[in-house]
mmCIF file of C-alpha atoms in Angstrom:
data_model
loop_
_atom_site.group_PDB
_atom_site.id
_atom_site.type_symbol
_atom_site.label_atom_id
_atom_site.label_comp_id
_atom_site.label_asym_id
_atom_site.label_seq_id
_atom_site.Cartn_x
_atom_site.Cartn_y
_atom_site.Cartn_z
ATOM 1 C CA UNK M 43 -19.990 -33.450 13.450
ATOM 2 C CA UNK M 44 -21.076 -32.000 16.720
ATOM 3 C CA UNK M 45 -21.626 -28.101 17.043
ATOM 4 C CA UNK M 46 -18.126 -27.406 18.552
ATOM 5 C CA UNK M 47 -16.732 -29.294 15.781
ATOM 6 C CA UNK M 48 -18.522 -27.472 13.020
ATOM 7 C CA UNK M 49 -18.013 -24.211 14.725
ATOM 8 C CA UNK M 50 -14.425 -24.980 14.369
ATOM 9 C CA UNK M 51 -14.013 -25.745 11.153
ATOM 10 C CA UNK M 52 -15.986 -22.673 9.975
ATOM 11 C CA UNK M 53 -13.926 -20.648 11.875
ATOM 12 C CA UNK M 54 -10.800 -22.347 9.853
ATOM 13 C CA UNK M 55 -12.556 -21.744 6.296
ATOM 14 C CA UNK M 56 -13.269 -18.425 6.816
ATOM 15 C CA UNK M 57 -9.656 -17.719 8.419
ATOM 16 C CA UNK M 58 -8.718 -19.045 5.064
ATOM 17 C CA UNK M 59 -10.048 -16.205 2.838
ATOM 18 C CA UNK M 60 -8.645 -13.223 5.299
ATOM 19 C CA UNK M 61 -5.448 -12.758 3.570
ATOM 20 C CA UNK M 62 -6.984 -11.938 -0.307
ATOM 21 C CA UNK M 63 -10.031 -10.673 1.330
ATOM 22 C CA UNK M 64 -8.022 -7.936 2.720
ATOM 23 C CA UNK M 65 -5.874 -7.199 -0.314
ATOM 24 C CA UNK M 66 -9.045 -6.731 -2.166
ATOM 25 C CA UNK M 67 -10.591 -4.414 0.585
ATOM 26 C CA UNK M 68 -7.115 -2.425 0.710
ATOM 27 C CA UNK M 69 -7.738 -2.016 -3.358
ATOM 28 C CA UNK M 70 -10.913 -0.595 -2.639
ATOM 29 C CA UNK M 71 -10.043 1.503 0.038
ATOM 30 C CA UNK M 72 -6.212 2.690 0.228
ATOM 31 C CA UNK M 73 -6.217 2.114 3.888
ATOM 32 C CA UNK M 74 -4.935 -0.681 5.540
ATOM 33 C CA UNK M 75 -6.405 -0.320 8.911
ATOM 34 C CA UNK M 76 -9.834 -0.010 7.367
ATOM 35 C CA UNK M 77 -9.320 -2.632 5.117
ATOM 36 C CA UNK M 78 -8.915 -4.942 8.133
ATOM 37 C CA UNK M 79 -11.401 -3.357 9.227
ATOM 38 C CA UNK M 80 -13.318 -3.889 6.585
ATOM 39 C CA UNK M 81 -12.873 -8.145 6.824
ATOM 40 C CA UNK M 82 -13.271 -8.390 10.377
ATOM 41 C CA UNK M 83 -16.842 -6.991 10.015
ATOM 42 C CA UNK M 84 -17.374 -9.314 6.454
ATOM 43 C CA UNK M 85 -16.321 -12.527 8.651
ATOM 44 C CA UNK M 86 -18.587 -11.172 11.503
ATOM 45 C CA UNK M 87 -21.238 -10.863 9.055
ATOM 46 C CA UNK M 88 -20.723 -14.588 7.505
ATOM 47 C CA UNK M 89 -20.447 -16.419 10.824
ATOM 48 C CA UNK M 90 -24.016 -14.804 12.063
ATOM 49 C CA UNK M 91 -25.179 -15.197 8.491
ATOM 50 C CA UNK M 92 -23.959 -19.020 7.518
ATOM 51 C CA UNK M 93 -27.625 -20.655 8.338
ATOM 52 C CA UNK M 94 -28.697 -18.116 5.222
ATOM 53 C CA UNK M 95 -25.631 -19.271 2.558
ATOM 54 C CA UNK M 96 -27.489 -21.892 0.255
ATOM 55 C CA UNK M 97 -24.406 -22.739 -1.237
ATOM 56 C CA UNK M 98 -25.453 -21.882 -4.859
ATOM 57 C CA UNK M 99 -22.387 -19.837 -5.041
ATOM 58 C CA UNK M 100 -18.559 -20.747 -3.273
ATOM 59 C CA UNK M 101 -18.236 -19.884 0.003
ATOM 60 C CA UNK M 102 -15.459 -17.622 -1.480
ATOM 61 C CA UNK M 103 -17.893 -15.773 -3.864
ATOM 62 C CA UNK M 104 -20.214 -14.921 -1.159
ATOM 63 C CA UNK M 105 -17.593 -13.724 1.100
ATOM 64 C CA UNK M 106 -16.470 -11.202 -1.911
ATOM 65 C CA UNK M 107 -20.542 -10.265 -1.897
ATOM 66 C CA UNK M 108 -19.904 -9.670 1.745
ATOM 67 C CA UNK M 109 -17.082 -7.781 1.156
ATOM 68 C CA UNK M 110 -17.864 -5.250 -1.457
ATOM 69 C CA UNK M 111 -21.096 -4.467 0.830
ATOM 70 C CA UNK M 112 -18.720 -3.402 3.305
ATOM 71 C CA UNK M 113 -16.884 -1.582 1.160
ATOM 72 C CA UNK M 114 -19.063 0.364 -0.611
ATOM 73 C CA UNK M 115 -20.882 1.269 2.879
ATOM 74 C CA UNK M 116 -17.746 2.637 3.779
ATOM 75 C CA UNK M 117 -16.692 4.464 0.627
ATOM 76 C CA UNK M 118 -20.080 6.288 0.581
ATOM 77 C CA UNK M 119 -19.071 8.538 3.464
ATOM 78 C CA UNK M 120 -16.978 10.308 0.559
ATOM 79 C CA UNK M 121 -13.276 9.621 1.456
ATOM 80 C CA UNK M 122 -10.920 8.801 -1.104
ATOM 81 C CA UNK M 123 -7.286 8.615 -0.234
ATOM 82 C CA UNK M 124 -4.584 10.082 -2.214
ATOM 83 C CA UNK M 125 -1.124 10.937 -2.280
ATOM 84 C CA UNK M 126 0.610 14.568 -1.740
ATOM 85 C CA UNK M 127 1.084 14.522 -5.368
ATOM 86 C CA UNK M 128 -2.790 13.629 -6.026
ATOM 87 C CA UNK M 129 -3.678 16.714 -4.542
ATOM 88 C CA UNK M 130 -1.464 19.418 -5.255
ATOM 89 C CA UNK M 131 1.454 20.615 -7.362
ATOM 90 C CA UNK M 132 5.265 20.186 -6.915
ATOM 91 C CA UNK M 133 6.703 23.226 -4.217
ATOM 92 C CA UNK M 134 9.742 24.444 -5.056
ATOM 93 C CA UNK M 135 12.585 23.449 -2.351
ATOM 94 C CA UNK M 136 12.652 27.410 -1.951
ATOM 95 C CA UNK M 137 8.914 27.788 -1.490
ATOM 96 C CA UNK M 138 8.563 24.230 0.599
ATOM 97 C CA UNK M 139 6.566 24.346 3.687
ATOM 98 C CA UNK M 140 5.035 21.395 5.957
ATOM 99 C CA UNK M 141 1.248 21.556 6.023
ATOM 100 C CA UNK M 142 -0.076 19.162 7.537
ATOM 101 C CA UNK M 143 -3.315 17.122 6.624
ATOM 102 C CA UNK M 144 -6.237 14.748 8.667
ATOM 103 C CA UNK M 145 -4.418 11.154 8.591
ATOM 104 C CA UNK M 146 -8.300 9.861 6.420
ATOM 105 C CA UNK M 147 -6.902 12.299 3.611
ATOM 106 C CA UNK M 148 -3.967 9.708 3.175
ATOM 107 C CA UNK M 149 -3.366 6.571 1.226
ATOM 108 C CA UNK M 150 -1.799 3.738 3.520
ATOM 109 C CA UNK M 151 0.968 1.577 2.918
ATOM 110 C CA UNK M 152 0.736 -2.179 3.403
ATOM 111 C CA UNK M 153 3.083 -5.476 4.531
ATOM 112 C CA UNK M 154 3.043 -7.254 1.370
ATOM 113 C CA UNK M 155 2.087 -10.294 3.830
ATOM 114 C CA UNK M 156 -1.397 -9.097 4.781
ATOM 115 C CA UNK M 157 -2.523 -8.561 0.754
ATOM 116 C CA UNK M 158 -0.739 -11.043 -1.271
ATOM 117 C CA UNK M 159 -1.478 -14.418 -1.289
ATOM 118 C CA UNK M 160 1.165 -17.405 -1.995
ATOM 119 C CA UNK M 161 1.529 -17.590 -5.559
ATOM 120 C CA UNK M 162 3.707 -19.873 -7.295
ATOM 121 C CA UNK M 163 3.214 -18.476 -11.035
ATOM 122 C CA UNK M 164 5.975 -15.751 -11.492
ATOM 123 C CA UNK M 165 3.447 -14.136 -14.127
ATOM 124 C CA UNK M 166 0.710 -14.122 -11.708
ATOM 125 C CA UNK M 167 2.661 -13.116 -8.489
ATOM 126 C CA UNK M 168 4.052 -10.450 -10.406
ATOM 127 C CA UNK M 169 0.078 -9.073 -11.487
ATOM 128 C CA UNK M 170 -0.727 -9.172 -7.687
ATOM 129 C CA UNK M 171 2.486 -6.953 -6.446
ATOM 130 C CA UNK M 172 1.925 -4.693 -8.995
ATOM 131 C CA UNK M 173 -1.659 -4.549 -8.300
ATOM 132 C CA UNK M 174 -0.956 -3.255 -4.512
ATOM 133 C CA UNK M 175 1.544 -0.459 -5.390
ATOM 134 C CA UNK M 176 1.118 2.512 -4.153
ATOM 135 C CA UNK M 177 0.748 4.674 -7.484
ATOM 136 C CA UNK M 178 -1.975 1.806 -8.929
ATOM 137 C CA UNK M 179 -4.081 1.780 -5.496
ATOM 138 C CA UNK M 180 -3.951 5.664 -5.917
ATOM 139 C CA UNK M 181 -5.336 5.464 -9.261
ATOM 140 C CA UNK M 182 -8.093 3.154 -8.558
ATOM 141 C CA UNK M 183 -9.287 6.040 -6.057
ATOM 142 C CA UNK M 184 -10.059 7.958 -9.324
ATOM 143 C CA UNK M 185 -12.619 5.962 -10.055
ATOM 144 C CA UNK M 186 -16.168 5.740 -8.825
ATOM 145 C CA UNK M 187 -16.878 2.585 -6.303
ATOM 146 C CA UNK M 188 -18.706 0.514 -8.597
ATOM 147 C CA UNK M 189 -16.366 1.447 -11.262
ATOM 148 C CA UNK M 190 -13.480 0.418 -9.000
ATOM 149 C CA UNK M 191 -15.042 -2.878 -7.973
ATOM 150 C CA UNK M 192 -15.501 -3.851 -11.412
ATOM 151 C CA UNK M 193 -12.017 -3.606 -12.329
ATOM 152 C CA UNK M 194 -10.470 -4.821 -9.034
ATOM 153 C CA UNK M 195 -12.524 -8.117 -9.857
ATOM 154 C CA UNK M 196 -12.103 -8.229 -13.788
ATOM 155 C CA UNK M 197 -8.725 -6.819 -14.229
ATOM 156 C CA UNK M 198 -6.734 -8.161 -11.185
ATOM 157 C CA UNK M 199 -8.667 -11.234 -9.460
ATOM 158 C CA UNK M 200 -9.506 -12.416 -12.680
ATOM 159 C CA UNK M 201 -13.279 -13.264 -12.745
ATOM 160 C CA UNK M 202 -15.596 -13.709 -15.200
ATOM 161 C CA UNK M 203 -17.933 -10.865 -16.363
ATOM 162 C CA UNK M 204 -21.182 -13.215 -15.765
ATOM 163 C CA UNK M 205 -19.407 -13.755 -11.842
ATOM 164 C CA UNK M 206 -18.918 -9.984 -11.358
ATOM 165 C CA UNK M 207 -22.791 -9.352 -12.397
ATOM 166 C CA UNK M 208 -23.805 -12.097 -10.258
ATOM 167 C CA UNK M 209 -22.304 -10.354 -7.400
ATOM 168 C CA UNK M 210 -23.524 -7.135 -8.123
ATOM 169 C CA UNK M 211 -26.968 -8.014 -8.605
ATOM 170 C CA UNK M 212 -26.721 -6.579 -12.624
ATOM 171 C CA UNK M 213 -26.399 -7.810 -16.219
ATOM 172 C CA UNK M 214 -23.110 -8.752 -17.837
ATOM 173 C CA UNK M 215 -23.360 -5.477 -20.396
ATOM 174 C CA UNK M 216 -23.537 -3.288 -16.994
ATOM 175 C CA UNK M 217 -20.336 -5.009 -15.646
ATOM 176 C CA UNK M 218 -18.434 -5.026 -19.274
ATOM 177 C CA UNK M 219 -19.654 -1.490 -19.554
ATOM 178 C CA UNK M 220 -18.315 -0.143 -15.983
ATOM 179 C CA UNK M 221 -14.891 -2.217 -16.780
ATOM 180 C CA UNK M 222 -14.644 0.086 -20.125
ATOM 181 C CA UNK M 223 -15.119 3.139 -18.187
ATOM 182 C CA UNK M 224 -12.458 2.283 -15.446
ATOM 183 C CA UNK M 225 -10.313 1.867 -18.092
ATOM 184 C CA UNK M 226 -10.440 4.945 -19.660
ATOM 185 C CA UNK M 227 -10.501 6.567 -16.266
ATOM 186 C CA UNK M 228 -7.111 4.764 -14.943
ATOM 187 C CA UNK M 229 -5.357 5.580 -18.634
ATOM 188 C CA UNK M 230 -5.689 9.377 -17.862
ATOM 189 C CA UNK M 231 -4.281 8.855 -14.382
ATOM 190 C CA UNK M 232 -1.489 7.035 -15.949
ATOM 191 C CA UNK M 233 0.098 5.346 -12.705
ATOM 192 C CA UNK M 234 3.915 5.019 -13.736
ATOM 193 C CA UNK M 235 5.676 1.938 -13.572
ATOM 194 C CA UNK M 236 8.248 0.934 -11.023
ATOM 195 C CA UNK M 237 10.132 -2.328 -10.561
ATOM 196 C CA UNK M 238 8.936 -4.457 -8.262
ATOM 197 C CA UNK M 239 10.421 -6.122 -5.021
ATOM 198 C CA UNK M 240 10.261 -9.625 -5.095
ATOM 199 C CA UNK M 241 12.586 -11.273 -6.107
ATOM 200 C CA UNK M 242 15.088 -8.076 -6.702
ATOM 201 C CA UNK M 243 17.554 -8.780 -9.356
ATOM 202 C CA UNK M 244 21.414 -8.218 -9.283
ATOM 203 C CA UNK M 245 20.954 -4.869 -10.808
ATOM 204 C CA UNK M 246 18.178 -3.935 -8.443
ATOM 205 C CA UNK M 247 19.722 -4.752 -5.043
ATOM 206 C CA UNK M 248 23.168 -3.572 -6.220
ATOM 207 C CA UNK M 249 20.541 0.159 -6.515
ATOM 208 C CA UNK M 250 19.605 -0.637 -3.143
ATOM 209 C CA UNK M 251 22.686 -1.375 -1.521
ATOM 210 C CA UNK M 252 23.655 2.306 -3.283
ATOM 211 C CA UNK M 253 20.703 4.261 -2.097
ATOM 212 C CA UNK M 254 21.048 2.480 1.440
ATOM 213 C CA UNK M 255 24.512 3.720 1.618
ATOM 214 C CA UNK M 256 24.354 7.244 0.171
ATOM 215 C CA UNK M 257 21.777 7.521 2.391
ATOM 216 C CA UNK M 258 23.125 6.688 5.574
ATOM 217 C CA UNK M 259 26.059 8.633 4.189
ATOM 218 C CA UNK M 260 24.406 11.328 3.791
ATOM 219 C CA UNK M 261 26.684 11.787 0.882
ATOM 220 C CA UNK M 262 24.178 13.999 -1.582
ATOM 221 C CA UNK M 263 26.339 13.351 -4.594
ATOM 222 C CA UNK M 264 26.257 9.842 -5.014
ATOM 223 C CA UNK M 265 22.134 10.413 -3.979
ATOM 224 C CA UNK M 266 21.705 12.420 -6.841
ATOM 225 C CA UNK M 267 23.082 10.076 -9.211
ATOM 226 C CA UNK M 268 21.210 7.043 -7.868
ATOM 227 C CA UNK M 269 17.842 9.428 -8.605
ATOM 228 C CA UNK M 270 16.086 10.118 -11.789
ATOM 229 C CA UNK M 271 16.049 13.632 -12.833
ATOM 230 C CA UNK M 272 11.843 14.185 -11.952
ATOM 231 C CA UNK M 273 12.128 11.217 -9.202
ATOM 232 C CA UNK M 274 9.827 12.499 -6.647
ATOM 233 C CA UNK M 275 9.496 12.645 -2.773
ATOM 234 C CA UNK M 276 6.583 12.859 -0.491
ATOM 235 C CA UNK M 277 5.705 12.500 3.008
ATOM 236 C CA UNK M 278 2.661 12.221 4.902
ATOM 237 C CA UNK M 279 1.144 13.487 6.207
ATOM 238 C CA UNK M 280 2.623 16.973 5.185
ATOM 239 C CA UNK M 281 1.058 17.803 1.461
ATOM 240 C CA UNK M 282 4.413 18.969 0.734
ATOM 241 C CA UNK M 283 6.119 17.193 -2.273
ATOM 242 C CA UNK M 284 8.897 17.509 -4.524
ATOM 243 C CA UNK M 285 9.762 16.478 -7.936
ATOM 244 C CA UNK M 286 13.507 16.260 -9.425
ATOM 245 C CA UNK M 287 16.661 15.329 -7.811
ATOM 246 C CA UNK M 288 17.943 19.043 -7.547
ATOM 247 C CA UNK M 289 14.623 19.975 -5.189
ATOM 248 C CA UNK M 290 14.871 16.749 -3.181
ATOM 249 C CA UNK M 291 18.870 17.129 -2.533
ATOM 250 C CA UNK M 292 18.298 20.686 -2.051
ATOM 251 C CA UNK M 293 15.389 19.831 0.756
ATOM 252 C CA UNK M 294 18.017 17.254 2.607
ATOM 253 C CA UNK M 295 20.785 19.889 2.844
ATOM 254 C CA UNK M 296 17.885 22.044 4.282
ATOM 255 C CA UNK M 297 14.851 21.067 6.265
ATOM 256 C CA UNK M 298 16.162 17.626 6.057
ATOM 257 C CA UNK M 299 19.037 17.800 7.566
ATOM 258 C CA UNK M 300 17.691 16.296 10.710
ATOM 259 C CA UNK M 301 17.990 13.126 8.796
ATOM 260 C CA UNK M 302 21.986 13.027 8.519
ATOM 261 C CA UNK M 303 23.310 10.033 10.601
ATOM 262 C CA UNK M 304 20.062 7.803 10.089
ATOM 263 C CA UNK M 305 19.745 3.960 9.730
ATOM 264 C CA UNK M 306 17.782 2.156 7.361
ATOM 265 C CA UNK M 307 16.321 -1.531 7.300
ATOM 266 C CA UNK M 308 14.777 -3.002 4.647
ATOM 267 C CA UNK M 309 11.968 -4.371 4.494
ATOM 268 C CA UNK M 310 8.717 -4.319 1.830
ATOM 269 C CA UNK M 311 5.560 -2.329 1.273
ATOM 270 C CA UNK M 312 3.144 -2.250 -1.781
ATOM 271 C CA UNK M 313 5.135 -4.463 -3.777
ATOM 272 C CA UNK M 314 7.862 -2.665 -3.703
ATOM 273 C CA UNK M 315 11.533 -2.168 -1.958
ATOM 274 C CA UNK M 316 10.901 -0.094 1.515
ATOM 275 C CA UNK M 317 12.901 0.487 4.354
ATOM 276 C CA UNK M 318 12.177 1.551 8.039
ATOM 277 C CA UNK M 319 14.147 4.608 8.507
ATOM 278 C CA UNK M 320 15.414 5.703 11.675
ATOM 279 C CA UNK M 321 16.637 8.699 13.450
ATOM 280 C CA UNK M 322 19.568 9.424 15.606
ATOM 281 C CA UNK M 323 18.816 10.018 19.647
ATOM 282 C CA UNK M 324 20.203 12.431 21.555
ATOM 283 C CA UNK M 325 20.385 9.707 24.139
ATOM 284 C CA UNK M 326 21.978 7.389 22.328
ATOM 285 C CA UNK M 327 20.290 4.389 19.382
ATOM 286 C CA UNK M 328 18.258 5.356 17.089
ATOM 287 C CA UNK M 329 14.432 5.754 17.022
ATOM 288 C CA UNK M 330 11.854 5.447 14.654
ATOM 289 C CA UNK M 331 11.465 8.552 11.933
ATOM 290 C CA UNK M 332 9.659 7.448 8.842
ATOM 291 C CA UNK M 333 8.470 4.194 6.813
ATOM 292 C CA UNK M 334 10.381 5.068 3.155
ATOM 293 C CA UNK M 335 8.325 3.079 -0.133
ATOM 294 C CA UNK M 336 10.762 3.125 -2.643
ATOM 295 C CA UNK M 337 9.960 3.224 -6.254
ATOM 296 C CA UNK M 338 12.452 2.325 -8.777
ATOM 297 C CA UNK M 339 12.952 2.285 -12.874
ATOM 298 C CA UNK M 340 15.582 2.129 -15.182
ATOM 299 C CA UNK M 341 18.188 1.342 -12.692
ATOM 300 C CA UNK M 342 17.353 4.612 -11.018
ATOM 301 C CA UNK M 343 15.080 5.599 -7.467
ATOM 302 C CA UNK M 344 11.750 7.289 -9.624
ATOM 303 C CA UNK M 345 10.254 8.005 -6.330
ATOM 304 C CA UNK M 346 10.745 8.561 -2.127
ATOM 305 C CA UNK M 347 7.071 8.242 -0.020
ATOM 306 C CA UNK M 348 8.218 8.420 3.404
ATOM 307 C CA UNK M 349 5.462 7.948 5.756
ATOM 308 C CA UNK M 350 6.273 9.608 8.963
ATOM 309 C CA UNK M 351 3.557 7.977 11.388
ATOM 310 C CA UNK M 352 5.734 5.470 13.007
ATOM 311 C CA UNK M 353 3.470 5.031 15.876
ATOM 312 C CA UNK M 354 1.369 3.619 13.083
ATOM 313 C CA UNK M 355 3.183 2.204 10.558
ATOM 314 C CA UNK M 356 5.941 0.445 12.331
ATOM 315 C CA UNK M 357 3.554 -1.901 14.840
ATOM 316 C CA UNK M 358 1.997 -2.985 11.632
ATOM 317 C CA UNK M 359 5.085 -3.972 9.902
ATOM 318 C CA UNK M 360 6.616 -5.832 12.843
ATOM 319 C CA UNK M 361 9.548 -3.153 12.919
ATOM 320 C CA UNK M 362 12.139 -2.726 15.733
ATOM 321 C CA UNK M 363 10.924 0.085 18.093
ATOM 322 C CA UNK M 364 14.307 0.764 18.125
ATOM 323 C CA UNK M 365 17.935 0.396 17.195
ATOM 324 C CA UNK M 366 20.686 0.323 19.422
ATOM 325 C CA UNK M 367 24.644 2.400 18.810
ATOM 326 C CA UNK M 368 25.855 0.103 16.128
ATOM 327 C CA UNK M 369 22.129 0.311 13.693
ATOM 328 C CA UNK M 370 20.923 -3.616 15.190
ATOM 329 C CA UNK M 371 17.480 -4.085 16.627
ATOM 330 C CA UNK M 372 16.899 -3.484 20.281
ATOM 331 C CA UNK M 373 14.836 -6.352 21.780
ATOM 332 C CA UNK M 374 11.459 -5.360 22.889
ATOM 333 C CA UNK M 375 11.070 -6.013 27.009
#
């Protein structure tokens, strides 16, 4: 095989290990941007370092070595990203105020396309959504780095305890040790459940189709039946955020009024249902106000995260930049 050849087809294997490579960087660092980041520099590292790989290990196992060096480089300047709710208290809907925080303090949403891999077991497909949701990744900041490797490896890619000390450089009872810790750790965070978003069932999407409406609507009675009596709402990056449907409905008829006459499309994030939400123009169409994870349970909404950095989050999800008089997608020029 000549060099160009060779070249080539390195490029193509590593290409191959981006997508779970970056899931498993987002786990360890709640941002998406850094998390690609994060793999661009580990794929850097393995093309100017592939003369050194003996091949004692997969090529897939060293670029997780690769990757959890990068990751733990990065996680030792101190940041850990959390959610409004991580950080403070509920504010009354009487008290509420927007304060505004640095955009490092904040966990990042996600496409579900640049962190889950094509799986064809429901079971496991299911492990890996749920393992990207925005109340799990905000959990796993609780715990320590190594801690957090540990149980990103054991718990949700599945490896063995004798592969995880391997990577680490340590012994199997240092690795089975950390894993018992990080449990303990991510029981007292308790990250609640929601249902996930692929594939919705009847029941689900009819919810959907309900929230989407009252919503648009901005009909607040049929919204506070679709949401669970301590659902939640949040939106970064303000460290405001309220908790139970009276606060929430009380905040749209107030602050949030702005939002009456919006649009919403679906689309996914974390795992989970989203939508891009837009906002009426003055001038006509609608225009980009917030990226809205929804969490559902029980046939209710258990929580609103509506993340209002659209300069951000909307490139990354391939959204419409915006919507013309009748809610459809403007082409870009």
């Amino acid at each position: 095989m000549s060099d160009l050849a060779a070249a080539a087809d390195l490029d193509v294997r590593l290409e191959g290990h981006r997508r779970e490579l970056t899931g498993y960087c987002y786990r360890m660092l709640g941002s998406a941007f850094e998390a690609e980041d994060a793999v661009q520099d580990t794929l850097v590292r393995a093309w100017r370092s592939i003369d050194k790989f003996e091949g004692r290990s997969s090529l897939r196992s060293w670029l997780y070595r690769i990757a959890t060096n990068v990751c733990l480089d990065m996680l030792t300047a101190g940041n850990k990203r959390a959610r409004p709710m991580d950080l403070t208290a509920p504010t009354p809907v009487a008290n509420a105020q927007l304060n505004s925080r640095p955009e490092v303090t904040w966990l990042e949403p996600v496409p579900d396309g640049r962190v889950l891999p094509t799986i064809e077991d429901p079971a496991e497909a299911a492990l890996a959504r749920e393992s990207v949701r925005l109340a799990f990744v905000a959990a796993l900041q609780h715990l320590p780095p190594k801690q957090r490797t540990v149980l990103i490896l054991r718990e949700v890619l599945a490896w063995k305890a004798a592969e995880v000390a391997e990577l680490l450089d340590t012994t199997v009872a240092s690795v089975n040790s950390a894993l018992q810790r990080a449990r303990s750790t991510l029981a007292e965070s308790d990250p609640k459940e929601t249902d996930l978003a692929d594939p919705l069932d009847e029941e689900q999407q009819k919810l959907l189709e309900r929230y989407v409406a009252a919503f648009e609507g901005y009909d607040m009675t049929a919204l506070t039946a679709l949401l669970h009596e301590d659902a939640t709402l949040s939106m970064p990056p303000y460290d405001l955020w309220l908790r139970g449907h009276d606060d929430i409905v009380g905040w749209m008829l107030g602050v949030g009024e702005v939002c009456r006459g919006s649009r919403l499309l679906p689309t996914v994030a974390n795992g989970t249902p989203a939508f891009a939400h837009y906002h009426p123009d003055p001038e006509g169409g609608f225009t980009p106000w917030a990226l809205m994870v929804i969490e559902t349970s029980g046939g209710k909404v258990s929580g609103i995260c509506s993340f209002l950095d659209t300069a951000r989050w909307f490139p990354l999800f391939d959204l419409p930049s915006r919507l013309d008089e009748e809610g459809r997608p403007v082409p870009a020029p």
